[in-house]
Amino acid sequence: MTTTEEFSPTLTAAEQELLPSDTDVRHYAEHGWYLSKKLLTDDEVDALVAATDRYYAGDRDRRLPVRPPKLAYWDPSKGDVQRHNDYVHHEHDAIGAILRKPLIGAVAARLARADEIRVFQSTLIWKPPISGEPSNIVPWHFDKHYWASSSSEKMLTAFIPFHDCGEEMGTITMVDGSHRWSEIGADDTVVRHFADRDRDQLEEMLAENAAHNGAQIRKVPMVIPKGHMSFHHCRTYHGSGANVSGRPRRAISLHLQDGDNAWREYPLSDGTLAGYNHDALVRRTHDGRPDYADPEYCPVIWRHRAAQGG
C-alpha cells in the first residue's frame, strides 16, 4: 500500500469530464446529496460483484487483528437478513483496489471542498428480496451521530450499488437539506447505532428536528444507474425501505473523510468518551491518540496536486 508521501493521483481528460460542476457543488451544499455521473465502468462493477461473491464465500487477503466492539460483520450463521460487513477495503484487495479509484476521491473532494480525501470506512451491504424482513428497513439517521470522535464536519459517504438501483429495491433515500438543520438539545444517546435504537423513536426524532428548524420533510429516493453512485453529507438524514424487486440489492457504502479529519475527545454524559471502531485498530499519533490517517485502514484516495506542492 502506498504511503501518503508517495501518493500522487492524476485523472484522464475523460475522467475530468465526470467531476461535479460548480452548479453540482452548489446543489450539494444546499441539498446535502449528489447523484454522480458514471464513475465506474461496467467491467469495474462486474469485478466488484465477483470479488464480493468471493468475499461472502470466505475469501480474505487479511483479517482484522482484533474485533472492534461495534463491528458490523455478517456471517452465514446470521441467516437471510440484511448483511453489513465493515472494513472490506482492508480485508479484500480486489474490492479495495476499486474503492480506492482516484476519480471517486476527486468527486468527493470537489463536493467537500477539500484538498485530500481518505477512506474512513467501507461497508458491504446485501439487502435480500424479502419485503417483510425487519432488517431491510433502515430508519432515519445521519452518519455524524456515529462519528462524534471525528473532528471534521465535511465527511461524506458514497453509496455504490452494483446494478441499477431504484425505489423497488429499497434504494437509499435522502431527507433533502437536512444537513443544514440544527439539532434539538444535546441527547448524546444518538451516538448509538440505529440498529440498537427503537425505529419509532428515530422517526419521532426526525419529525421533531424538522419542526425545530421550521422545515418540511422532503424525502428523495436516489435512483442510481449501474456505475453511478450517490454522495451525501455526514449530517444528511437518510434511510431506506424494503426490497420488493425480487433480487438482492447489493452495494457498498464508502465513507470518506477529508484530510483535516482527526480523532477528537468528545465526552458523553455518562462520563465516557465517544469512540469509533478504528480506535481499536489504527496506529497512534505521537501524543497517543488514534490516528485516523493510518494508511493501513484509512488510505488516501485523492490529493489535489497543489496540496502536494506540485
PDB file of C-alpha atoms in Angstrom:
ATOM      1  CA  MET A   1       0.000   0.000   0.000  1.00  0.00           C
ATOM      2  CA  THR A   2       1.363   3.398  -0.933  1.00  0.00           C
ATOM      3  CA  THR A   3       2.195   5.857   1.799  1.00  0.00           C
ATOM      4  CA  THR A   4       0.718   9.343   1.993  1.00  0.00           C
ATOM      5  CA  GLU A   5       4.026  10.841   0.839  1.00  0.00           C
ATOM      6  CA  GLU A   6       4.144   8.638  -2.300  1.00  0.00           C
ATOM      7  CA  PHE A   7       0.553   9.253  -3.362  1.00  0.00           C
ATOM      8  CA  SER A   8       0.209  11.399  -6.496  1.00  0.00           C
ATOM      9  CA  PRO A   9      -3.042  10.661  -8.360  1.00  0.00           C
ATOM     10  CA  THR A  10      -3.989  12.030 -11.768  1.00  0.00           C
ATOM     11  CA  LEU A  11      -7.189  11.971 -13.798  1.00  0.00           C
ATOM     12  CA  THR A  12      -7.544  11.457 -17.525  1.00  0.00           C
ATOM     13  CA  ALA A  13      -9.281  14.125 -19.582  1.00  0.00           C
ATOM     14  CA  ALA A  14     -12.328  11.837 -19.817  1.00  0.00           C
ATOM     15  CA  GLU A  15     -12.413  11.428 -16.029  1.00  0.00           C
ATOM     16  CA  GLN A  16     -12.177  15.174 -15.513  1.00  0.00           C
ATOM     17  CA  GLU A  17     -15.408  15.492 -17.510  1.00  0.00           C
ATOM     18  CA  LEU A  18     -17.098  13.301 -14.872  1.00  0.00           C
ATOM     19  CA  LEU A  19     -16.361  15.646 -11.965  1.00  0.00           C
ATOM     20  CA  PRO A  20     -19.181  17.679 -10.392  1.00  0.00           C
ATOM     21  CA  SER A  21     -19.730  21.082 -11.990  1.00  0.00           C
ATOM     22  CA  ASP A  22     -19.838  24.294  -9.966  1.00  0.00           C
ATOM     23  CA  THR A  23     -23.635  24.008 -10.109  1.00  0.00           C
ATOM     24  CA  ASP A  24     -23.426  20.446  -8.759  1.00  0.00           C
ATOM     25  CA  VAL A  25     -21.212  21.599  -5.890  1.00  0.00           C
ATOM     26  CA  ARG A  26     -23.691  24.330  -5.005  1.00  0.00           C
ATOM     27  CA  HIS A  27     -26.540  21.779  -5.159  1.00  0.00           C
ATOM     28  CA  TYR A  28     -24.671  19.500  -2.745  1.00  0.00           C
ATOM     29  CA  ALA A  29     -24.070  22.421  -0.355  1.00  0.00           C
ATOM     30  CA  GLU A  30     -27.775  23.291  -0.395  1.00  0.00           C
ATOM     31  CA  HIS A  31     -29.399  19.846  -0.510  1.00  0.00           C
ATOM     32  CA  GLY A  32     -26.803  17.581   1.153  1.00  0.00           C
ATOM     33  CA  TRP A  33     -26.675  14.975  -1.612  1.00  0.00           C
ATOM     34  CA  TYR A  34     -25.410  14.497  -5.164  1.00  0.00           C
ATOM     35  CA  LEU A  35     -26.039  11.902  -7.889  1.00  0.00           C
ATOM     36  CA  SER A  36     -22.847  11.286  -9.839  1.00  0.00           C
ATOM     37  CA  LYS A  37     -22.142  10.591 -13.467  1.00  0.00           C
ATOM     38  CA  LYS A  38     -20.881   7.100 -14.386  1.00  0.00           C
ATOM     39  CA  LEU A  39     -17.741   6.799 -12.246  1.00  0.00           C
ATOM     40  CA  LEU A  40     -17.248   3.036 -12.543  1.00  0.00           C
ATOM     41  CA  THR A  41     -17.173   1.131 -15.820  1.00  0.00           C
ATOM     42  CA  ASP A  42     -19.378  -1.925 -16.270  1.00  0.00           C
ATOM     43  CA  ASP A  43     -16.238  -4.060 -16.028  1.00  0.00           C
ATOM     44  CA  GLU A  44     -15.315  -2.455 -12.683  1.00  0.00           C
ATOM     45  CA  VAL A  45     -18.802  -3.019 -11.289  1.00  0.00           C
ATOM     46  CA  ASP A  46     -18.800  -6.613 -12.508  1.00  0.00           C
ATOM     47  CA  ALA A  47     -15.396  -7.079 -10.865  1.00  0.00           C
ATOM     48  CA  LEU A  48     -16.894  -5.789  -7.602  1.00  0.00           C
ATOM     49  CA  VAL A  49     -19.705  -8.325  -7.881  1.00  0.00           C
ATOM     50  CA  ALA A  50     -17.237 -11.156  -8.468  1.00  0.00           C
ATOM     51  CA  ALA A  51     -14.929 -10.005  -5.672  1.00  0.00           C
ATOM     52  CA  THR A  52     -17.763  -9.690  -3.168  1.00  0.00           C
ATOM     53  CA  ASP A  53     -19.050 -13.139  -4.161  1.00  0.00           C
ATOM     54  CA  ARG A  54     -15.616 -14.461  -3.206  1.00  0.00           C
ATOM     55  CA  TYR A  55     -15.700 -12.410  -0.001  1.00  0.00           C
ATOM     56  CA  TYR A  56     -19.037 -13.932   1.014  1.00  0.00           C
ATOM     57  CA  ALA A  57     -17.573 -17.367   0.263  1.00  0.00           C
ATOM     58  CA  GLY A  58     -14.855 -16.673   2.857  1.00  0.00           C
ATOM     59  CA  ASP A  59     -12.045 -15.260   0.726  1.00  0.00           C
ATOM     60  CA  ARG A  60      -9.856 -12.747   2.596  1.00  0.00           C
ATOM     61  CA  ASP A  61      -6.410 -11.296   1.929  1.00  0.00           C
ATOM     62  CA  ARG A  62      -6.123 -10.355   5.597  1.00  0.00           C
ATOM     63  CA  ARG A  63      -8.307 -10.132   8.671  1.00  0.00           C
ATOM     64  CA  LEU A  64      -8.641  -7.539  11.379  1.00  0.00           C
ATOM     65  CA  PRO A  65      -6.136  -8.214  14.180  1.00  0.00           C
ATOM     66  CA  VAL A  66      -8.804  -7.563  16.820  1.00  0.00           C
ATOM     67  CA  ARG A  67     -12.590  -7.324  16.701  1.00  0.00           C
ATOM     68  CA  PRO A  68     -13.738  -3.765  17.481  1.00  0.00           C
ATOM     69  CA  PRO A  69     -16.718  -3.500  19.854  1.00  0.00           C
ATOM     70  CA  LYS A  70     -19.287  -2.254  17.305  1.00  0.00           C
ATOM     71  CA  LEU A  71     -18.110  -4.090  14.217  1.00  0.00           C
ATOM     72  CA  ALA A  72     -20.749  -4.925  11.585  1.00  0.00           C
ATOM     73  CA  TYR A  73     -19.757  -8.361  10.321  1.00  0.00           C
ATOM     74  CA  TRP A  74     -22.368 -10.652   8.788  1.00  0.00           C
ATOM     75  CA  ASP A  75     -21.634 -14.361   8.505  1.00  0.00           C
ATOM     76  CA  PRO A  76     -23.851 -17.205   7.277  1.00  0.00           C
ATOM     77  CA  SER A  77     -24.913 -18.116  10.816  1.00  0.00           C
ATOM     78  CA  LYS A  78     -26.927 -14.873  10.940  1.00  0.00           C
ATOM     79  CA  GLY A  79     -29.242 -16.075   8.187  1.00  0.00           C
ATOM     80  CA  ASP A  80     -31.026 -14.268   5.370  1.00  0.00           C
ATOM     81  CA  VAL A  81     -31.124 -10.818   6.926  1.00  0.00           C
ATOM     82  CA  GLN A  82     -29.684  -7.578   5.577  1.00  0.00           C
ATOM     83  CA  ARG A  83     -25.912  -8.111   5.590  1.00  0.00           C
ATOM     84  CA  HIS A  84     -23.398  -5.491   6.671  1.00  0.00           C
ATOM     85  CA  ASN A  85     -19.638  -6.129   6.611  1.00  0.00           C
ATOM     86  CA  ASP A  86     -17.213  -3.374   7.598  1.00  0.00           C
ATOM     87  CA  TYR A  87     -13.574  -2.909   6.515  1.00  0.00           C
ATOM     88  CA  VAL A  88     -13.980  -4.739   3.196  1.00  0.00           C
ATOM     89  CA  HIS A  89     -11.462  -2.332   1.611  1.00  0.00           C
ATOM     90  CA  HIS A  90      -8.897  -3.596   4.136  1.00  0.00           C
ATOM     91  CA  GLU A  91      -9.708  -7.294   4.139  1.00  0.00           C
ATOM     92  CA  HIS A  92     -10.026  -7.851   0.393  1.00  0.00           C
ATOM     93  CA  ASP A  93      -7.540  -6.387  -2.081  1.00  0.00           C
ATOM     94  CA  ALA A  94      -9.720  -6.704  -5.195  1.00  0.00           C
ATOM     95  CA  ILE A  95     -12.547  -4.807  -3.503  1.00  0.00           C
ATOM     96  CA  GLY A  96     -10.175  -2.237  -2.036  1.00  0.00           C
ATOM     97  CA  ALA A  97      -8.473  -1.527  -5.368  1.00  0.00           C
ATOM     98  CA  ILE A  98     -11.750  -0.444  -6.956  1.00  0.00           C
ATOM     99  CA  LEU A  99     -12.897   1.568  -3.941  1.00  0.00           C
ATOM    100  CA  ARG A 100      -9.603   3.489  -3.990  1.00  0.00           C
ATOM    101  CA  LYS A 101     -10.196   4.675  -7.567  1.00  0.00           C
ATOM    102  CA  PRO A 102      -8.894   8.265  -7.563  1.00  0.00           C
ATOM    103  CA  LEU A 103     -11.909   9.521  -9.527  1.00  0.00           C
ATOM    104  CA  ILE A 104     -14.199   8.690  -6.588  1.00  0.00           C
ATOM    105  CA  GLY A 105     -11.929  10.660  -4.273  1.00  0.00           C
ATOM    106  CA  ALA A 106     -11.737  13.574  -6.696  1.00  0.00           C
ATOM    107  CA  VAL A 107     -15.537  13.800  -6.844  1.00  0.00           C
ATOM    108  CA  ALA A 108     -15.720  13.722  -3.046  1.00  0.00           C
ATOM    109  CA  ALA A 109     -13.021  16.402  -2.806  1.00  0.00           C
ATOM    110  CA  ARG A 110     -14.994  18.695  -5.115  1.00  0.00           C
ATOM    111  CA  LEU A 111     -18.183  18.240  -3.104  1.00  0.00           C
ATOM    112  CA  ALA A 112     -16.499  18.632   0.288  1.00  0.00           C
ATOM    113  CA  ARG A 113     -14.238  21.431  -0.966  1.00  0.00           C
ATOM    114  CA  ALA A 114     -11.249  19.562   0.413  1.00  0.00           C
ATOM    115  CA  ASP A 115      -7.706  19.045  -0.883  1.00  0.00           C
ATOM    116  CA  GLU A 116      -7.417  15.459   0.351  1.00  0.00           C
ATOM    117  CA  ILE A 117      -9.801  12.533   0.707  1.00  0.00           C
ATOM    118  CA  ARG A 118      -9.130   9.365   2.699  1.00  0.00           C
ATOM    119  CA  VAL A 119     -11.219   6.256   3.197  1.00  0.00           C
ATOM    120  CA  PHE A 120     -12.906   6.298   6.590  1.00  0.00           C
ATOM    121  CA  GLN A 121     -14.858   3.043   6.372  1.00  0.00           C
ATOM    122  CA  SER A 122     -16.337   0.717   3.772  1.00  0.00           C
ATOM    123  CA  THR A 123     -19.407  -1.416   4.428  1.00  0.00           C
ATOM    124  CA  LEU A 124     -20.539  -4.156   2.082  1.00  0.00           C
ATOM    125  CA  ILE A 125     -24.344  -4.407   2.064  1.00  0.00           C
ATOM    126  CA  TRP A 126     -26.735  -7.094   0.812  1.00  0.00           C
ATOM    127  CA  LYS A 127     -30.464  -6.391   1.169  1.00  0.00           C
ATOM    128  CA  PRO A 128     -32.381  -9.620   0.481  1.00  0.00           C
ATOM    129  CA  PRO A 129     -35.559  -9.536  -1.630  1.00  0.00           C
ATOM    130  CA  ILE A 130     -37.800 -10.213   1.357  1.00  0.00           C
ATOM    131  CA  SER A 131     -40.313  -7.402   1.793  1.00  0.00           C
ATOM    132  CA  GLY A 132     -41.263  -8.380   5.338  1.00  0.00           C
ATOM    133  CA  GLU A 133     -37.700  -8.783   6.688  1.00  0.00           C
ATOM    134  CA  PRO A 134     -37.385  -6.208   9.524  1.00  0.00           C
ATOM    135  CA  SER A 135     -33.654  -5.673   8.980  1.00  0.00           C
ATOM    136  CA  ASN A 136     -34.381  -4.427   5.443  1.00  0.00           C
ATOM    137  CA  ILE A 137     -35.821  -1.181   6.771  1.00  0.00           C
ATOM    138  CA  VAL A 138     -33.061   1.279   7.650  1.00  0.00           C
ATOM    139  CA  PRO A 139     -34.608   4.050   9.805  1.00  0.00           C
ATOM    140  CA  TRP A 140     -33.755   7.734   9.527  1.00  0.00           C
ATOM    141  CA  HIS A 141     -30.322   8.673  10.845  1.00  0.00           C
ATOM    142  CA  PHE A 142     -27.240  10.633   9.871  1.00  0.00           C
ATOM    143  CA  ASP A 143     -23.712   9.295   9.945  1.00  0.00           C
ATOM    144  CA  LYS A 144     -22.056  12.018  12.003  1.00  0.00           C
ATOM    145  CA  HIS A 145     -24.008  10.745  15.024  1.00  0.00           C
ATOM    146  CA  TYR A 146     -21.712   7.701  14.977  1.00  0.00           C
ATOM    147  CA  TRP A 147     -18.583   9.690  14.143  1.00  0.00           C
ATOM    148  CA  ALA A 148     -18.594  12.011  17.146  1.00  0.00           C
ATOM    149  CA  SER A 149     -14.917  11.209  17.747  1.00  0.00           C
ATOM    150  CA  SER A 150     -14.102  12.720  14.335  1.00  0.00           C
ATOM    151  CA  SER A 151     -13.285  16.427  14.218  1.00  0.00           C
ATOM    152  CA  SER A 152     -14.480  17.109  10.671  1.00  0.00           C
ATOM    153  CA  GLU A 153     -17.886  18.337   9.553  1.00  0.00           C
ATOM    154  CA  LYS A 154     -17.026  17.676   5.888  1.00  0.00           C
ATOM    155  CA  MET A 155     -17.157  13.872   5.962  1.00  0.00           C
ATOM    156  CA  LEU A 156     -19.366  12.243   3.354  1.00  0.00           C
ATOM    157  CA  THR A 157     -20.481   8.892   2.002  1.00  0.00           C
ATOM    158  CA  ALA A 158     -20.595   7.400  -1.488  1.00  0.00           C
ATOM    159  CA  PHE A 159     -23.357   4.809  -1.878  1.00  0.00           C
ATOM    160  CA  ILE A 160     -22.266   2.445  -4.666  1.00  0.00           C
ATOM    161  CA  PRO A 161     -24.852  -0.073  -5.930  1.00  0.00           C
ATOM    162  CA  PHE A 162     -23.701  -2.953  -8.132  1.00  0.00           C
ATOM    163  CA  HIS A 163     -26.661  -2.617 -10.528  1.00  0.00           C
ATOM    164  CA  ASP A 164     -29.424  -0.222 -11.469  1.00  0.00           C
ATOM    165  CA  CYS A 165     -30.977   0.718  -8.127  1.00  0.00           C
ATOM    166  CA  GLY A 166     -34.400   2.304  -7.740  1.00  0.00           C
ATOM    167  CA  GLU A 167     -37.236   2.552  -5.254  1.00  0.00           C
ATOM    168  CA  GLU A 168     -38.400  -1.050  -5.727  1.00  0.00           C
ATOM    169  CA  MET A 169     -35.013  -2.233  -4.429  1.00  0.00           C
ATOM    170  CA  GLY A 170     -35.209  -0.124  -1.287  1.00  0.00           C
ATOM    171  CA  THR A 171     -32.655   2.393  -2.511  1.00  0.00           C
ATOM    172  CA  ILE A 172     -31.052   4.912  -0.190  1.00  0.00           C
ATOM    173  CA  THR A 173     -33.355   7.895   0.385  1.00  0.00           C
ATOM    174  CA  MET A 174     -32.263  11.370   1.495  1.00  0.00           C
ATOM    175  CA  VAL A 175     -34.098  13.940   3.602  1.00  0.00           C
ATOM    176  CA  ASP A 176     -33.435  16.943   1.413  1.00  0.00           C
ATOM    177  CA  GLY A 177     -31.462  19.768   3.029  1.00  0.00           C
ATOM    178  CA  SER A 178     -31.440  18.146   6.476  1.00  0.00           C
ATOM    179  CA  HIS A 179     -27.656  18.543   6.805  1.00  0.00           C
ATOM    180  CA  ARG A 180     -28.272  22.250   7.415  1.00  0.00           C
ATOM    181  CA  TRP A 181     -30.652  21.683  10.330  1.00  0.00           C
ATOM    182  CA  SER A 182     -29.690  22.476  13.902  1.00  0.00           C
ATOM    183  CA  GLU A 183     -30.427  19.686  16.356  1.00  0.00           C
ATOM    184  CA  ILE A 184     -32.669  19.822  19.387  1.00  0.00           C
ATOM    185  CA  GLY A 185     -30.870  19.582  22.711  1.00  0.00           C
ATOM    186  CA  ALA A 186     -27.815  17.515  23.467  1.00  0.00           C
ATOM    187  CA  ASP A 187     -29.133  13.971  23.928  1.00  0.00           C
ATOM    188  CA  ASP A 188     -25.918  12.108  23.274  1.00  0.00           C
ATOM    189  CA  THR A 189     -27.662   8.729  23.114  1.00  0.00           C
ATOM    190  CA  VAL A 190     -27.771   9.473  19.383  1.00  0.00           C
ATOM    191  CA  VAL A 191     -24.256   8.058  19.162  1.00  0.00           C
ATOM    192  CA  ARG A 192     -25.896   4.620  19.491  1.00  0.00           C
ATOM    193  CA  HIS A 193     -26.255   2.938  16.098  1.00  0.00           C
ATOM    194  CA  PHE A 194     -29.712   2.892  14.518  1.00  0.00           C
ATOM    195  CA  ALA A 195     -29.744  -0.915  14.768  1.00  0.00           C
ATOM    196  CA  ASP A 196     -29.619  -0.538  18.568  1.00  0.00           C
ATOM    197  CA  ARG A 197     -32.420   2.046  18.746  1.00  0.00           C
ATOM    198  CA  ASP A 198     -36.199   1.973  18.529  1.00  0.00           C
ATOM    199  CA  ARG A 199     -37.321   2.754  14.970  1.00  0.00           C
ATOM    200  CA  ASP A 200     -40.301   4.805  16.115  1.00  0.00           C
ATOM    201  CA  GLN A 201     -38.003   6.918  18.288  1.00  0.00           C
ATOM    202  CA  LEU A 202     -35.861   7.716  15.243  1.00  0.00           C
ATOM    203  CA  GLU A 203     -38.935   8.676  13.214  1.00  0.00           C
ATOM    204  CA  GLU A 204     -40.012  10.948  16.069  1.00  0.00           C
ATOM    205  CA  MET A 205     -36.535  12.473  16.284  1.00  0.00           C
ATOM    206  CA  LEU A 206     -36.613  13.306  12.567  1.00  0.00           C
ATOM    207  CA  ALA A 207     -40.046  14.953  12.886  1.00  0.00           C
ATOM    208  CA  GLU A 208     -39.020  16.945  15.971  1.00  0.00           C
ATOM    209  CA  ASN A 209     -35.837  18.193  14.343  1.00  0.00           C
ATOM    210  CA  ALA A 210     -37.706  19.218  11.196  1.00  0.00           C
ATOM    211  CA  ALA A 211     -40.258  21.128  13.279  1.00  0.00           C
ATOM    212  CA  HIS A 212     -37.466  22.757  15.307  1.00  0.00           C
ATOM    213  CA  ASN A 213     -35.987  24.076  12.046  1.00  0.00           C
ATOM    214  CA  GLY A 214     -39.324  25.068  10.511  1.00  0.00           C
ATOM    215  CA  ALA A 215     -38.605  22.618   7.713  1.00  0.00           C
ATOM    216  CA  GLN A 216     -40.744  20.256   5.680  1.00  0.00           C
ATOM    217  CA  ILE A 217     -39.534  16.655   5.498  1.00  0.00           C
ATOM    218  CA  ARG A 218     -38.857  16.054   1.809  1.00  0.00           C
ATOM    219  CA  LYS A 219     -37.717  12.501   1.102  1.00  0.00           C
ATOM    220  CA  VAL A 220     -35.776  11.994  -2.133  1.00  0.00           C
ATOM    221  CA  PRO A 221     -35.127   8.396  -3.264  1.00  0.00           C
ATOM    222  CA  MET A 222     -31.821   8.041  -5.111  1.00  0.00           C
ATOM    223  CA  VAL A 223     -32.441   6.346  -8.482  1.00  0.00           C
ATOM    224  CA  ILE A 224     -28.939   5.210  -9.397  1.00  0.00           C
ATOM    225  CA  PRO A 225     -27.930   3.558 -12.705  1.00  0.00           C
ATOM    226  CA  LYS A 226     -25.190   0.929 -12.715  1.00  0.00           C
ATOM    227  CA  GLY A 227     -21.759   2.537 -12.402  1.00  0.00           C
ATOM    228  CA  HIS A 228     -23.160   5.734 -10.914  1.00  0.00           C
ATOM    229  CA  MET A 229     -23.284   6.499  -7.185  1.00  0.00           C
ATOM    230  CA  SER A 230     -24.857   8.910  -4.744  1.00  0.00           C
ATOM    231  CA  PHE A 231     -22.926  11.061  -2.283  1.00  0.00           C
ATOM    232  CA  HIS A 232     -24.359  12.503   0.908  1.00  0.00           C
ATOM    233  CA  HIS A 233     -23.105  14.828   3.630  1.00  0.00           C
ATOM    234  CA  CYS A 234     -22.358  13.328   7.053  1.00  0.00           C
ATOM    235  CA  ARG A 235     -25.298  15.265   8.561  1.00  0.00           C
ATOM    236  CA  THR A 236     -27.874  14.420   5.907  1.00  0.00           C
ATOM    237  CA  TYR A 237     -30.677  12.280   7.308  1.00  0.00           C
ATOM    238  CA  HIS A 238     -31.170   9.164   5.190  1.00  0.00           C
ATOM    239  CA  GLY A 239     -32.690   5.694   5.349  1.00  0.00           C
ATOM    240  CA  SER A 240     -34.079   3.000   3.068  1.00  0.00           C
ATOM    241  CA  GLY A 241     -37.168   0.859   2.646  1.00  0.00           C
ATOM    242  CA  ALA A 242     -37.974  -2.712   1.726  1.00  0.00           C
ATOM    243  CA  ASN A 243     -36.533  -4.505  -1.278  1.00  0.00           C
ATOM    244  CA  VAL A 244     -39.534  -5.751  -3.269  1.00  0.00           C
ATOM    245  CA  SER A 245     -37.682  -6.212  -6.570  1.00  0.00           C
ATOM    246  CA  GLY A 246     -37.291  -9.986  -6.402  1.00  0.00           C
ATOM    247  CA  ARG A 247     -33.482  -9.839  -6.404  1.00  0.00           C
ATOM    248  CA  PRO A 248     -30.878  -8.807  -3.836  1.00  0.00           C
ATOM    249  CA  ARG A 249     -29.893  -5.157  -3.539  1.00  0.00           C
ATOM    250  CA  ARG A 250     -26.091  -5.209  -3.447  1.00  0.00           C
ATOM    251  CA  ALA A 251     -23.969  -2.168  -2.672  1.00  0.00           C
ATOM    252  CA  ILE A 252     -21.079  -0.677  -0.742  1.00  0.00           C
ATOM    253  CA  SER A 253     -21.291   2.385   1.462  1.00  0.00           C
ATOM    254  CA  LEU A 254     -17.903   4.043   1.140  1.00  0.00           C
ATOM    255  CA  HIS A 255     -17.475   6.517   3.996  1.00  0.00           C
ATOM    256  CA  LEU A 256     -14.919   9.216   3.244  1.00  0.00           C
ATOM    257  CA  GLN A 257     -13.012  11.753   5.349  1.00  0.00           C
ATOM    258  CA  ASP A 258     -11.256  14.933   4.331  1.00  0.00           C
ATOM    259  CA  GLY A 259      -7.560  15.344   5.036  1.00  0.00           C
ATOM    260  CA  ASP A 260      -8.161  17.565   8.068  1.00  0.00           C
ATOM    261  CA  ASN A 261     -10.203  14.964   9.952  1.00  0.00           C
ATOM    262  CA  ALA A 262      -8.656  13.678  13.168  1.00  0.00           C
ATOM    263  CA  TRP A 263      -9.647  11.961  16.386  1.00  0.00           C
ATOM    264  CA  ARG A 264     -11.031  14.358  18.978  1.00  0.00           C
ATOM    265  CA  GLU A 265     -12.033  13.997  22.588  1.00  0.00           C
ATOM    266  CA  TYR A 266     -15.842  14.030  22.719  1.00  0.00           C
ATOM    267  CA  PRO A 267     -17.172  13.442  26.265  1.00  0.00           C
ATOM    268  CA  LEU A 268     -20.561  11.793  26.681  1.00  0.00           C
ATOM    269  CA  SER A 269     -22.997  12.418  29.520  1.00  0.00           C
ATOM    270  CA  ASP A 270     -22.147   9.093  31.189  1.00  0.00           C
ATOM    271  CA  GLY A 271     -18.538  10.198  31.634  1.00  0.00           C
ATOM    272  CA  THR A 272     -17.096   8.097  28.824  1.00  0.00           C
ATOM    273  CA  LEU A 273     -15.652   9.353  25.539  1.00  0.00           C
ATOM    274  CA  ALA A 274     -17.263   8.803  22.161  1.00  0.00           C
ATOM    275  CA  GLY A 275     -15.272   6.352  20.094  1.00  0.00           C
ATOM    276  CA  TYR A 276     -15.190   4.542  16.790  1.00  0.00           C
ATOM    277  CA  ASN A 277     -14.107   1.056  15.739  1.00  0.00           C
ATOM    278  CA  HIS A 278     -10.874   2.496  14.358  1.00  0.00           C
ATOM    279  CA  ASP A 279      -9.752   3.277  17.895  1.00  0.00           C
ATOM    280  CA  ALA A 280      -9.038  -0.430  18.487  1.00  0.00           C
ATOM    281  CA  LEU A 281      -7.122  -0.824  15.222  1.00  0.00           C
ATOM    282  CA  VAL A 282      -5.242   2.211  13.971  1.00  0.00           C
ATOM    283  CA  ARG A 283      -1.766   3.322  14.954  1.00  0.00           C
ATOM    284  CA  ARG A 284      -1.307   6.099  17.497  1.00  0.00           C
ATOM    285  CA  THR A 285      -0.143   9.656  16.935  1.00  0.00           C
ATOM    286  CA  HIS A 286       2.907  10.995  18.799  1.00  0.00           C
ATOM    287  CA  ASP A 287       0.633  12.073  21.671  1.00  0.00           C
ATOM    288  CA  GLY A 288      -1.161   8.728  21.905  1.00  0.00           C
ATOM    289  CA  ARG A 289      -4.375   9.485  20.025  1.00  0.00           C
ATOM    290  CA  PRO A 290      -5.927   7.132  17.457  1.00  0.00           C
ATOM    291  CA  ASP A 291      -4.608   8.142  14.037  1.00  0.00           C
ATOM    292  CA  TYR A 292      -7.467   8.403  11.538  1.00  0.00           C
ATOM    293  CA  ALA A 293      -4.824   8.934   8.839  1.00  0.00           C
ATOM    294  CA  ASP A 294      -3.301   5.472   9.334  1.00  0.00           C
ATOM    295  CA  PRO A 295      -2.823   4.313   5.711  1.00  0.00           C
ATOM    296  CA  GLU A 296      -3.403   0.685   6.684  1.00  0.00           C
ATOM    297  CA  TYR A 297      -7.081   1.383   7.407  1.00  0.00           C
ATOM    298  CA  CYS A 298      -7.636   4.922   6.083  1.00  0.00           C
ATOM    299  CA  PRO A 299      -5.726   5.165   2.795  1.00  0.00           C
ATOM    300  CA  VAL A 300      -5.608   8.404   0.817  1.00  0.00           C
ATOM    301  CA  ILE A 301      -7.533   8.090  -2.452  1.00  0.00           C
ATOM    302  CA  TRP A 302      -7.223  11.676  -3.649  1.00  0.00           C
ATOM    303  CA  ARG A 303      -4.938  14.610  -3.022  1.00  0.00           C
ATOM    304  CA  HIS A 304      -5.084  17.814  -5.024  1.00  0.00           C
ATOM    305  CA  ARG A 305      -1.751  18.429  -6.714  1.00  0.00           C
ATOM    306  CA  ALA A 306      -1.441  21.903  -5.165  1.00  0.00           C
ATOM    307  CA  ALA A 307      -1.595  20.237  -1.754  1.00  0.00           C
ATOM    308  CA  GLN A 308       1.392  18.119  -2.764  1.00  0.00           C
ATOM    309  CA  GLY A 309       3.467  21.178  -3.561  1.00  0.00           C
ATOM    310  CA  GLY A 310       3.200  20.401  -7.266  1.00  0.00           C
TER     311      GLY A 310
END
